[in-house]
């Protein structure tokens, strides 16, 4: 079941023209949200921020604006069934809303953390300040990490600085405060990242070079679906780095998701 171009469709397939730029080139933009209490207007759902993300990309690319009332109608329809919604917009203004359930192992990952690998530096996201349909590099990086028995991958630049995971923004705890890579490193300005920067008492922004990452006591990644996931191991060529997935600092960040 999904919503497409003003209609609710009960099917597992979507019919697109063979010349559709969204199919040929990944010419779409999207946002993925977690719907709290089945309400788009919940502060944690943050509907306004997700729409702002979509509108910013549509206007930046000079695409046709969608019918925002239909976008909202599709999201409200599927939010009654699914806790996670992905809203995709095509260049000609069509909207496509799909839903899914929370990952069955989410609580385990939130509690005990995950293992990650550093991706190859040539696997960087296209147009990193936007969420476009061209996510091949991130998909490849995560797939390769899973083949090495890791659950996630960390994207890096040519200098080896850590940027973000394939699905979220990075956070590290050191000297009594949280640190996150700056947007100048060409990473996605995640919605949860922006919220936490305003909500947490102290957040430092600095490139994540080897000196900095070796000094962290704990690290994690965040996104709108999983909230916060600790990282206990980062496998990299010089040798794996270990972090404490049970660090008390995580309690500070988790309180945000209870508000």
Short mmCIF file of C-alpha atoms in Angstrom, two decimals:
data_model
loop_
_atom_site.label_atom_id
_atom_site.label_comp_id
_atom_site.label_asym_id
_atom_site.label_seq_id
_atom_site.Cartn_x
_atom_site.Cartn_y
_atom_site.Cartn_z
CA UNK A 1 0.00 0.00 0.00
CA UNK A 2 1.30 3.46 -0.89
CA UNK A 3 0.17 6.92 -1.94
CA UNK A 4 1.11 8.15 -5.41
CA UNK A 5 0.09 11.23 -7.39
CA UNK A 6 -3.03 11.94 -5.36
CA UNK A 7 -4.24 8.36 -4.92
CA UNK A 8 -3.96 5.54 -2.39
CA UNK A 9 -2.79 2.43 -4.24
CA UNK A 10 -2.92 -1.09 -2.83
CA UNK A 11 -0.03 -2.76 -4.62
CA UNK A 12 3.63 -3.69 -4.22
CA UNK A 13 4.57 -2.25 -7.61
CA UNK A 14 4.76 1.27 -9.00
CA UNK A 15 4.34 1.96 -12.72
CA UNK A 16 6.67 4.63 -14.16
CA UNK A 17 7.32 5.79 -17.68
CA UNK A 18 10.54 4.22 -19.00
CA UNK A 19 11.84 7.74 -19.70
CA UNK A 20 11.04 9.07 -16.21
CA UNK A 21 14.12 10.99 -14.88
CA UNK A 22 13.35 9.62 -11.43
CA UNK A 23 13.83 6.11 -12.76
CA UNK A 24 16.74 6.83 -15.11
CA UNK A 25 18.79 9.22 -12.98
CA UNK A 26 17.42 9.07 -9.46
CA UNK A 27 15.96 12.55 -10.03
CA UNK A 28 13.86 12.62 -6.88
CA UNK A 29 14.20 14.12 -3.42
CA UNK A 30 12.89 12.49 -0.27
CA UNK A 31 12.65 12.67 3.47
CA UNK A 32 12.04 9.86 5.95
CA UNK A 33 10.18 10.56 9.17
CA UNK A 34 9.10 8.68 12.23
CA UNK A 35 5.51 9.42 13.15
CA UNK A 36 5.03 9.66 16.92
CA UNK A 37 1.58 8.95 18.40
CA UNK A 38 0.24 8.64 14.83
CA UNK A 39 0.38 12.43 14.60
CA UNK A 40 2.17 14.48 11.96
CA UNK A 41 1.86 17.46 14.31
CA UNK A 42 3.82 15.88 17.17
CA UNK A 43 6.92 17.89 18.05
CA UNK A 44 9.03 14.77 17.64
CA UNK A 45 7.51 13.93 14.24
CA UNK A 46 8.49 17.46 13.17
CA UNK A 47 6.38 17.59 10.02
CA UNK A 48 7.29 21.22 9.35
CA UNK A 49 11.03 20.51 9.27
CA UNK A 50 10.59 17.59 6.89
CA UNK A 51 8.48 19.71 4.53
CA UNK A 52 11.06 22.48 4.72
CA UNK A 53 13.76 19.99 3.68
CA UNK A 54 11.73 18.93 0.65
CA UNK A 55 10.82 22.50 -0.30
CA UNK A 56 14.44 23.63 -0.03
CA UNK A 57 15.58 20.93 -2.47
CA UNK A 58 12.70 21.49 -4.90
CA UNK A 59 13.41 25.21 -5.02
CA UNK A 60 17.18 24.71 -5.26
CA UNK A 61 16.72 22.47 -8.30
CA UNK A 62 14.02 24.72 -9.83
CA UNK A 63 11.57 21.80 -9.94
CA UNK A 64 7.79 22.09 -9.96
CA UNK A 65 6.30 22.41 -6.49
CA UNK A 66 4.04 19.53 -5.50
CA UNK A 67 0.49 19.95 -4.29
CA UNK A 68 1.39 20.17 -0.61
CA UNK A 69 -2.19 19.37 0.41
CA UNK A 70 -1.90 16.03 -1.40
CA UNK A 71 1.47 15.39 0.23
CA UNK A 72 -0.11 15.95 3.62
CA UNK A 73 -3.16 13.85 2.74
CA UNK A 74 -1.01 10.93 1.66
CA UNK A 75 1.11 11.15 4.79
CA UNK A 76 -1.92 11.32 7.08
CA UNK A 77 -3.47 8.31 5.35
CA UNK A 78 -0.42 6.09 5.76
CA UNK A 79 0.45 7.40 9.24
CA UNK A 80 -2.62 5.58 10.52
CA UNK A 81 -0.92 2.30 9.56
CA UNK A 82 2.85 2.83 9.53
CA UNK A 83 5.18 4.49 12.08
CA UNK A 84 7.75 5.34 9.40
CA UNK A 85 6.97 7.34 6.27
CA UNK A 86 9.15 8.12 3.28
CA UNK A 87 7.93 11.07 1.22
CA UNK A 88 9.41 11.29 -2.26
CA UNK A 89 8.95 14.11 -4.76
CA UNK A 90 9.54 13.93 -8.49
CA UNK A 91 10.83 16.80 -10.61
CA UNK A 92 7.40 17.40 -12.16
CA UNK A 93 5.67 17.73 -8.79
CA UNK A 94 4.33 14.20 -8.30
CA UNK A 95 4.34 12.94 -4.72
CA UNK A 96 4.95 9.38 -3.56
CA UNK A 97 4.47 8.31 0.06
CA UNK A 98 5.40 4.88 1.35
CA UNK A 99 5.30 3.42 4.84
CA UNK A 100 7.11 0.75 6.80
CA UNK A 101 7.41 -0.67 10.31
CA UNK A 102 10.14 0.03 12.83
CA UNK A 103 13.18 -2.28 12.50
CA UNK A 104 12.62 -5.37 14.69
CA UNK A 105 16.13 -5.08 16.16
CA UNK A 106 15.95 -1.34 16.87
CA UNK A 107 15.80 -1.61 20.67
CA UNK A 108 18.77 -4.00 20.66
CA UNK A 109 20.84 -1.58 18.59
CA UNK A 110 19.78 1.38 20.73
CA UNK A 111 20.79 -0.51 23.87
CA UNK A 112 23.97 -2.33 22.88
CA UNK A 113 25.22 -0.37 19.87
CA UNK A 114 26.51 -1.51 16.49
CA UNK A 115 29.75 -2.18 14.66
CA UNK A 116 30.76 -0.02 11.70
CA UNK A 117 33.36 0.06 8.94
CA UNK A 118 35.02 3.02 7.28
CA UNK A 119 33.86 3.25 3.68
CA UNK A 120 36.23 3.89 0.80
CA UNK A 121 36.74 7.61 0.20
CA UNK A 122 35.29 7.39 -3.32
CA UNK A 123 31.91 6.36 -1.89
CA UNK A 124 30.54 9.80 -1.08
CA UNK A 125 26.93 10.93 -1.35
CA UNK A 126 25.90 12.90 -4.42
CA UNK A 127 24.80 16.48 -3.59
CA UNK A 128 25.34 15.85 0.13
CA UNK A 129 23.27 18.80 1.35
CA UNK A 130 20.16 17.24 -0.26
CA UNK A 131 18.47 13.84 0.09
CA UNK A 132 18.21 12.81 -3.54
CA UNK A 133 17.11 9.50 -5.02
CA UNK A 134 20.71 8.81 -6.04
CA UNK A 135 21.82 6.95 -2.90
CA UNK A 136 23.95 4.35 -4.67
CA UNK A 137 27.22 5.24 -2.93
CA UNK A 138 25.68 5.04 0.54
CA UNK A 139 23.92 1.78 -0.35
CA UNK A 140 27.18 0.29 -1.62
CA UNK A 141 29.07 1.39 1.49
CA UNK A 142 26.51 -0.16 3.82
CA UNK A 143 26.28 -3.34 1.75
CA UNK A 144 30.06 -3.77 1.85
CA UNK A 145 30.07 -3.17 5.61
CA UNK A 146 27.39 -5.83 6.11
CA UNK A 147 29.52 -8.31 4.17
CA UNK A 148 32.20 -7.66 6.84
CA UNK A 149 29.69 -8.33 9.64
CA UNK A 150 29.14 -4.66 10.46
CA UNK A 151 25.74 -3.01 10.62
CA UNK A 152 26.75 0.42 9.32
CA UNK A 153 29.44 2.29 7.41
CA UNK A 154 31.02 5.69 7.98
CA UNK A 155 31.63 7.85 4.93
CA UNK A 156 34.97 9.69 4.80
CA UNK A 157 36.56 12.38 2.67
CA UNK A 158 39.85 12.17 0.76
CA UNK A 159 41.78 13.29 3.84
CA UNK A 160 40.27 10.46 5.88
CA UNK A 161 38.01 12.69 8.01
CA UNK A 162 34.83 10.96 9.17
CA UNK A 163 31.72 12.65 7.74
CA UNK A 164 28.51 10.74 8.52
CA UNK A 165 27.16 7.23 8.42
CA UNK A 166 25.23 6.01 5.40
CA UNK A 167 21.99 6.82 7.22
CA UNK A 168 22.70 9.41 9.89
CA UNK A 169 24.79 12.10 11.52
CA UNK A 170 27.73 11.34 13.81
CA UNK A 171 28.10 12.35 17.46
CA UNK A 172 31.07 11.91 19.79
CA UNK A 173 31.50 12.54 23.53
CA UNK A 174 34.72 14.04 24.81
CA UNK A 175 35.69 16.30 27.71
CA UNK A 176 32.14 16.73 28.95
CA UNK A 177 30.45 17.71 25.70
CA UNK A 178 29.13 16.38 22.42
CA UNK A 179 30.90 16.91 19.10
CA UNK A 180 29.59 16.56 15.55
CA UNK A 181 31.17 17.18 12.12
CA UNK A 182 30.37 20.67 10.75
CA UNK A 183 28.22 21.25 7.69
CA UNK A 184 31.27 22.72 5.97
CA UNK A 185 32.44 19.10 5.63
CA UNK A 186 29.61 18.63 3.09
CA UNK A 187 27.33 16.44 5.15
CA UNK A 188 23.55 16.35 5.34
CA UNK A 189 22.02 18.73 7.83
CA UNK A 190 19.95 16.05 9.52
CA UNK A 191 16.69 17.09 11.13
CA UNK A 192 17.54 15.36 14.41
CA UNK A 193 21.05 16.86 14.23
CA UNK A 194 19.60 20.36 13.98
CA UNK A 195 17.18 19.69 16.84
CA UNK A 196 19.87 18.31 19.15
CA UNK A 197 22.27 21.18 18.47
CA UNK A 198 19.57 23.55 19.77
CA UNK A 199 18.53 21.29 22.64
CA UNK A 200 21.83 20.02 24.09
CA UNK A 201 23.67 22.43 26.44
CA UNK A 202 27.03 22.27 24.61
CA UNK A 203 27.79 20.98 21.11
CA UNK A 204 31.18 21.40 19.43
CA UNK A 205 31.60 21.26 15.66
CA UNK A 206 34.97 20.21 14.27
CA UNK A 207 36.30 17.98 11.46
CA UNK A 208 36.60 14.39 12.67
CA UNK A 209 40.27 13.65 11.98
CA UNK A 210 42.12 10.69 13.46
CA UNK A 211 43.31 12.67 16.47
CA UNK A 212 39.79 13.70 17.41
CA UNK A 213 38.10 10.32 16.90
CA UNK A 214 40.74 8.55 18.99
CA UNK A 215 39.91 10.83 21.89
CA UNK A 216 36.19 10.11 22.02
CA UNK A 217 34.86 8.08 24.93
CA UNK A 218 31.62 7.27 23.11
CA UNK A 219 30.20 7.83 19.63
CA UNK A 220 26.80 7.36 18.01
CA UNK A 221 24.72 8.28 15.00
CA UNK A 222 21.25 9.77 14.81
CA UNK A 223 18.42 10.05 12.34
CA UNK A 224 14.66 10.62 12.45
CA UNK A 225 13.83 6.91 12.47
CA UNK A 226 16.30 5.25 14.84
CA UNK A 227 16.76 8.27 17.16
CA UNK A 228 20.23 7.48 18.57
CA UNK A 229 22.34 4.36 17.97
CA UNK A 230 25.65 3.96 19.86
CA UNK A 231 28.67 2.66 17.92
CA UNK A 232 30.88 0.27 19.86
CA UNK A 233 33.40 -0.63 17.13
CA UNK A 234 34.82 1.13 14.07
CA UNK A 235 36.84 -1.17 11.86
CA UNK A 236 39.53 0.67 9.91
CA UNK A 237 42.88 -0.26 8.32
CA UNK A 238 45.14 1.10 11.12
CA UNK A 239 43.22 -1.01 13.63
CA UNK A 240 39.73 -1.12 15.10
CA UNK A 241 38.62 1.59 17.51
CA UNK A 242 36.46 0.65 20.49
CA UNK A 243 33.94 2.88 22.22
CA UNK A 244 31.62 2.46 25.21
CA UNK A 245 28.03 1.90 24.00
CA UNK A 246 26.78 2.17 27.60
CA UNK A 247 28.38 5.53 28.35
CA UNK A 248 26.25 7.64 30.75
CA UNK A 249 26.38 10.58 28.31
CA UNK A 250 23.80 8.84 26.11
CA UNK A 251 21.16 9.43 28.79
CA UNK A 252 21.45 13.17 28.15
CA UNK A 253 20.68 12.76 24.47
CA UNK A 254 17.94 10.16 24.94
CA UNK A 255 15.97 12.55 27.13
CA UNK A 256 15.27 14.62 24.02
CA UNK A 257 13.19 11.80 22.55
CA UNK A 258 11.02 11.63 25.66
CA UNK A 259 9.91 15.27 25.45
#
